[in-house]
Short mmCIF file of C-alpha atoms in Angstrom, two decimals:
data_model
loop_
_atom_site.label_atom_id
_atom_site.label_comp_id
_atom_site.label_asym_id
_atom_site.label_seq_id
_atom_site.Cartn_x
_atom_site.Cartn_y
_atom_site.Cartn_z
CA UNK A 1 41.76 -51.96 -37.00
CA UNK A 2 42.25 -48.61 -37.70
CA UNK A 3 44.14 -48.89 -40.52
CA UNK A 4 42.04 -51.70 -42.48
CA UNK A 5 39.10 -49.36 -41.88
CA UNK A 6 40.96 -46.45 -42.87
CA UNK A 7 41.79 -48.03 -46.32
CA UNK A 8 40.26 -51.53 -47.39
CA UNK A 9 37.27 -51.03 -45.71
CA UNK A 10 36.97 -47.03 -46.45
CA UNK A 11 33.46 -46.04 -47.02
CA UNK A 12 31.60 -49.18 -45.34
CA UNK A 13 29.86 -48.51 -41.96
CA UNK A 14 30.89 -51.02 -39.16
CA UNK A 15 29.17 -50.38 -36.25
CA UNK A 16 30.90 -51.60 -33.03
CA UNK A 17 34.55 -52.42 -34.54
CA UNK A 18 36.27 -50.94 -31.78
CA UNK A 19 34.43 -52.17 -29.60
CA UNK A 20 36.39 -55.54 -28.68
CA UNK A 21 39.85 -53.81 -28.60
CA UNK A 22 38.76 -51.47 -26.15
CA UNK A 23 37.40 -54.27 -24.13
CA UNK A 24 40.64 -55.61 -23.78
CA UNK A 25 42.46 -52.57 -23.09
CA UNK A 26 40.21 -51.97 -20.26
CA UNK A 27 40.87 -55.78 -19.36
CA UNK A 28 44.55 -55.18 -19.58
CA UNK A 29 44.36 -51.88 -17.43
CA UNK A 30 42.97 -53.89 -14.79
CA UNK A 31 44.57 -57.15 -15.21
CA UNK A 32 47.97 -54.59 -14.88
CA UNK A 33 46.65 -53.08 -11.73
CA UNK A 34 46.17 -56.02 -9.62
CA UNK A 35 49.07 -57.94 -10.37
CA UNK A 36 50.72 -54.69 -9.85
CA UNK A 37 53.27 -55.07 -13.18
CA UNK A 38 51.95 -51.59 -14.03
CA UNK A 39 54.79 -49.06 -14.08
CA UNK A 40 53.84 -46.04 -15.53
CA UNK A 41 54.77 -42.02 -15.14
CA UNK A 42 53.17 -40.53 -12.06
CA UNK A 43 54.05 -37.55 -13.97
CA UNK A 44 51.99 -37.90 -16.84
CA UNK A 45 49.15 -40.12 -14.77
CA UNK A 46 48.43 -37.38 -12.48
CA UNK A 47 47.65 -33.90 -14.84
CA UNK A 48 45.30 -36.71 -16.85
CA UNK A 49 42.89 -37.50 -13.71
CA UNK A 50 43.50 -34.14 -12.52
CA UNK A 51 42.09 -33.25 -15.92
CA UNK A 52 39.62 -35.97 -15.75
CA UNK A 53 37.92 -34.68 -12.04
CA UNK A 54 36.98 -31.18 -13.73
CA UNK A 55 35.36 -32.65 -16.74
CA UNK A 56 33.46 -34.45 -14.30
CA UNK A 57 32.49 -32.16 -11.88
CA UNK A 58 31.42 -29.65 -14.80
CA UNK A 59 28.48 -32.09 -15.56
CA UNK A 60 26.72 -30.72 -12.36
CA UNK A 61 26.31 -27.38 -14.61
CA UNK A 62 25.47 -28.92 -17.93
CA UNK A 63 22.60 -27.13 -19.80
CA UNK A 64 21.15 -30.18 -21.25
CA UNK A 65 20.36 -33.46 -20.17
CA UNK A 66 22.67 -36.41 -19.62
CA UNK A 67 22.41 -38.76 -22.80
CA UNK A 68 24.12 -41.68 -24.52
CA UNK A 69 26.43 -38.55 -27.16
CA UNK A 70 27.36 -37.34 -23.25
CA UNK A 71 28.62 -41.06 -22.09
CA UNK A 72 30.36 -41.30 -25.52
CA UNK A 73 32.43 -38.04 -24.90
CA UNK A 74 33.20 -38.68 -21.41
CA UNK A 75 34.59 -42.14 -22.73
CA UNK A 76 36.27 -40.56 -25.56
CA UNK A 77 38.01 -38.68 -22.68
CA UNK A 78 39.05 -41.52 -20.89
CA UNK A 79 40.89 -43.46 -24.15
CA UNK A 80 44.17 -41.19 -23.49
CA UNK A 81 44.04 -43.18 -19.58
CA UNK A 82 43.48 -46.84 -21.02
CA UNK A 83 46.45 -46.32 -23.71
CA UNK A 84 48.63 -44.72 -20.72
CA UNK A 85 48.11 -48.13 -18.77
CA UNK A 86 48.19 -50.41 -21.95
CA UNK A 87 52.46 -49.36 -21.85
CA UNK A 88 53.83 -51.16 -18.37
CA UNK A 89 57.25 -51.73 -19.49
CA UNK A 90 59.81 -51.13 -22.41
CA UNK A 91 58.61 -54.31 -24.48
CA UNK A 92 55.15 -53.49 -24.43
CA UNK A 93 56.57 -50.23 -26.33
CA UNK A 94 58.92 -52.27 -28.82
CA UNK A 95 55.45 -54.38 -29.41
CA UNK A 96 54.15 -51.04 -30.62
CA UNK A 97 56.97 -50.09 -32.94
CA UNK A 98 56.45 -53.37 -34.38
CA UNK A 99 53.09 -52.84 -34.96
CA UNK A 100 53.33 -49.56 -36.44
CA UNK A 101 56.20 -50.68 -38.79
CA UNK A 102 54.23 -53.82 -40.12
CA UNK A 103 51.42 -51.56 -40.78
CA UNK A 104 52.73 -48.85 -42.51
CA UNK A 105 54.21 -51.46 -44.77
CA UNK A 106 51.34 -53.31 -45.45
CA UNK A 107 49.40 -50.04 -46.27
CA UNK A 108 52.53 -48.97 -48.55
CA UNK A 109 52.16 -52.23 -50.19
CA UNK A 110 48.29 -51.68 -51.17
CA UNK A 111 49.23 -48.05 -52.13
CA UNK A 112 51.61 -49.35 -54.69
CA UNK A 113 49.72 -52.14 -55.97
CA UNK A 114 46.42 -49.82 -56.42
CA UNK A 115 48.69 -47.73 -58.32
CA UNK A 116 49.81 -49.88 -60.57
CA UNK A 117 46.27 -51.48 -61.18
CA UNK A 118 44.98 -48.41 -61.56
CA UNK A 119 47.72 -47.02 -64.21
CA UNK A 120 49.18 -44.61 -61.77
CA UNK A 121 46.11 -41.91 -61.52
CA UNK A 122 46.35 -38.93 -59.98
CA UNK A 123 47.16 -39.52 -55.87
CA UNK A 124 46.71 -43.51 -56.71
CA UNK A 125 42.89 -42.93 -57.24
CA UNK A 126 41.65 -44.37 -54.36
CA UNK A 127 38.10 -43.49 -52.25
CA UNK A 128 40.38 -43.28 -48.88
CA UNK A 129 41.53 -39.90 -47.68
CA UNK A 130 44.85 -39.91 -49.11
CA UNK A 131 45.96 -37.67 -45.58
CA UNK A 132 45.14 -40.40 -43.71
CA UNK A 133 46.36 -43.10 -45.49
CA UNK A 134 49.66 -40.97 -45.83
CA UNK A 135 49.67 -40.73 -41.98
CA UNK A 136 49.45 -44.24 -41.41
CA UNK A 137 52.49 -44.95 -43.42
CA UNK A 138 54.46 -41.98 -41.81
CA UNK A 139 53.79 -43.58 -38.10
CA UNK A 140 55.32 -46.70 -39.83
CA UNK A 141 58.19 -45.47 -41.63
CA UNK A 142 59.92 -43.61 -38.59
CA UNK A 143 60.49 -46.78 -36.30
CA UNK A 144 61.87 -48.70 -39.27
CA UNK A 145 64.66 -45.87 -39.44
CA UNK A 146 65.24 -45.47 -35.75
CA UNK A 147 65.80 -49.01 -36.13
CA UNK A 148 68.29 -48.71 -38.64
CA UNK A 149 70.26 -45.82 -37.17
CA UNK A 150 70.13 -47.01 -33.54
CA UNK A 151 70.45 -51.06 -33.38
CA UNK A 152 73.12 -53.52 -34.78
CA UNK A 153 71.70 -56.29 -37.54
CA UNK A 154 73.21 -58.05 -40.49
CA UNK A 155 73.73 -56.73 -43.63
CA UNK A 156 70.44 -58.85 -44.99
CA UNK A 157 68.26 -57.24 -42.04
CA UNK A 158 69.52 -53.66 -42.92
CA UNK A 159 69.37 -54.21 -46.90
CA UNK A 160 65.15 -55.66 -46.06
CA UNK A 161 64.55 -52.49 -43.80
CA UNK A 162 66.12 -50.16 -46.27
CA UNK A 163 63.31 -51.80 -48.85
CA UNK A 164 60.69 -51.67 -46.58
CA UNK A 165 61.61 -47.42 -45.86
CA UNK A 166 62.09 -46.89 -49.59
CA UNK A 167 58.90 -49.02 -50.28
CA UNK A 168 56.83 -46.40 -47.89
CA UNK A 169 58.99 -43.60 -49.38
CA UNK A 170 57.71 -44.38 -52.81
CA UNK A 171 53.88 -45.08 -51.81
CA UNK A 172 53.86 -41.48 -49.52
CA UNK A 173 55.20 -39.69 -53.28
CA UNK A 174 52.21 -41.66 -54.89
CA UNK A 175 49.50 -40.20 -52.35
CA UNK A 176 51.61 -36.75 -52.79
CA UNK A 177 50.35 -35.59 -49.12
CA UNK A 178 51.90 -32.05 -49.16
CA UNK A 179 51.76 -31.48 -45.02
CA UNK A 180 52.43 -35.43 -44.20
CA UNK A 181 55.32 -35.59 -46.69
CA UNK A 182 56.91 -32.11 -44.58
CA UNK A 183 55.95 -33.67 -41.50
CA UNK A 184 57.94 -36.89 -41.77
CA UNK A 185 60.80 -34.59 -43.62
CA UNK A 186 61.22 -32.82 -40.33
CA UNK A 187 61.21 -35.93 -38.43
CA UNK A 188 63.81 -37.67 -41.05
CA UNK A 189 65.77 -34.63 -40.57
CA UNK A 190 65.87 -34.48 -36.57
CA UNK A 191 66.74 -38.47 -36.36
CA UNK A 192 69.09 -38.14 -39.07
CA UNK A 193 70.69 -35.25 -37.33
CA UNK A 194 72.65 -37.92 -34.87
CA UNK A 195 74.21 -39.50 -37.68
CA UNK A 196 75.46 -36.39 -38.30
CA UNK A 197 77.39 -36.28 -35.57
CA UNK A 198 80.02 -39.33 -36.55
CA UNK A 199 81.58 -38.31 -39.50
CA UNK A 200 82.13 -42.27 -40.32
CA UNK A 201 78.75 -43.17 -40.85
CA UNK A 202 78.17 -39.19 -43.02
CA UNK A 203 79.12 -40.66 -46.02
CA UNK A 204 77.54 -43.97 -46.19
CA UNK A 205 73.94 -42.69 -45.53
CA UNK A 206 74.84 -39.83 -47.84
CA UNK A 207 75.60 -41.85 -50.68
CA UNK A 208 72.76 -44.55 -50.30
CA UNK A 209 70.22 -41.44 -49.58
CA UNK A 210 71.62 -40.41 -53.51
CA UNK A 211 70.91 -43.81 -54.89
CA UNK A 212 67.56 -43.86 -53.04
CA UNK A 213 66.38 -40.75 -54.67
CA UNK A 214 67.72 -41.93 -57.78
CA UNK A 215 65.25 -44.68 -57.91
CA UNK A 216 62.45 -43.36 -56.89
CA UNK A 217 62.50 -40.27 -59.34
CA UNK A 218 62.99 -43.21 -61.97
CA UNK A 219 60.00 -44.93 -60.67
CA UNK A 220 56.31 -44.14 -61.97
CA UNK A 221 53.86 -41.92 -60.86
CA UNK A 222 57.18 -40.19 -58.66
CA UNK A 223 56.12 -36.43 -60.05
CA UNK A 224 52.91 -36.53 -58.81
CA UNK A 225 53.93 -34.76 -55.61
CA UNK A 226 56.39 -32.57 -57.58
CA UNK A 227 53.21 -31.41 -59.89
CA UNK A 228 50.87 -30.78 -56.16
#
């Protein structure tokens, strides 16, 4: 949701389109709960509530009366707790991963196709914040690589995620996001840094990482973030 409001729908007001999701996180909290398939981090649950209590007991000195912006923070508050409980087990995080992968390929899809359409303009042209957009991509760009450099697949799966990566590659140079382009450097960097570690699979991502730059420089609009 998000994301389709964050580019397709950029600039129209939809009241209430989060509405429904939250509805069935909070359903999903509680469904989790009482069939007790909840296994979450004491760890992390407890500092949240514990966090959670003092917000709460600081209304009894609030300076101005309780209204609907007050019930809106205190829920805003409370949306770190319903996405702790919406993550019971591993696959519910894989089903995220997925998500986020799907997503930031989609979105690196419309950021090409704009482009093109729009005769590669300056950062694609588009109304949406080009940070954001740039963002979005990022979050799906770095499971499609852990994927790669972690799990075993045939050579068609790896040559269609290698696409998909360069595809987001290309569409993050077209929105030329200075900090988000860093950002996912670092992270690149960091996951990469494992590989690094077996000098058998060194030279193999070295030499496809060459060809991979080659064709993107050769691709349109690929100076943009060079000239930012």
């Amino acid at each position: 949701a998000y994301t389709i409001q964050g580019t397709l729908l950029f600039g129209f007001g939809i009241r209430g389109l989060y509405y429904p999701i939250y509805g069935l996180m909070a359903f999903n909290m509680i469904l989790g709960l009482i069939t007790g398939k909840f296994r979450g981090s004491l760890g992390l649950l407890i500092p949240y509530l514990l966090f959670y209590i003092v917000v709460l007991f600081s209304l009894f000195n609030l300076a101005t009366s309780v209204d609907f912006e007050l019930f809106q923070k205190l829920f805003i508050y409370s949306l770190g707790l319903l996405t702790f409980f919406q993550f019971a087990s591993e696959d519910t995080f894989r089903l995220l991963t997925r998500f986020q992968a799907w997503a930031g390929i989609m979105i690196a899809i419309w950021v090409i196709v704009t482009a093109a359409q729009g005769g590669f303009s300056d950062r694609v042209g588009i109304q949406a914040d080009q940070n954001n957009v740039s963002t979005m991509i990022s979050f799906g760009m770095i499971p499609i690589l852990a994927t790669l450099l972690t799990q075993r697949m045939s050579l068609f799966q790896r040559i269609m995620m290698g696409l998909a990566l360069l595809l987001g590659i290309y569409a993050l140079i077209l929105l030329a996001s200075r900090g988000m382009t860093i950002a996912l450097a670092m992270a690149l960097v960091f996951m990469l840094a494992r590989v690094f570690t077996d000098p058998r699979r060194v030279i193999p991502f070295l030499f496809l990482g060459v060809i991979a730059s080659v064709i993107v420089a050769g691709l349109p609009g690929s100076d943009m973030l060079v000239d930012r």
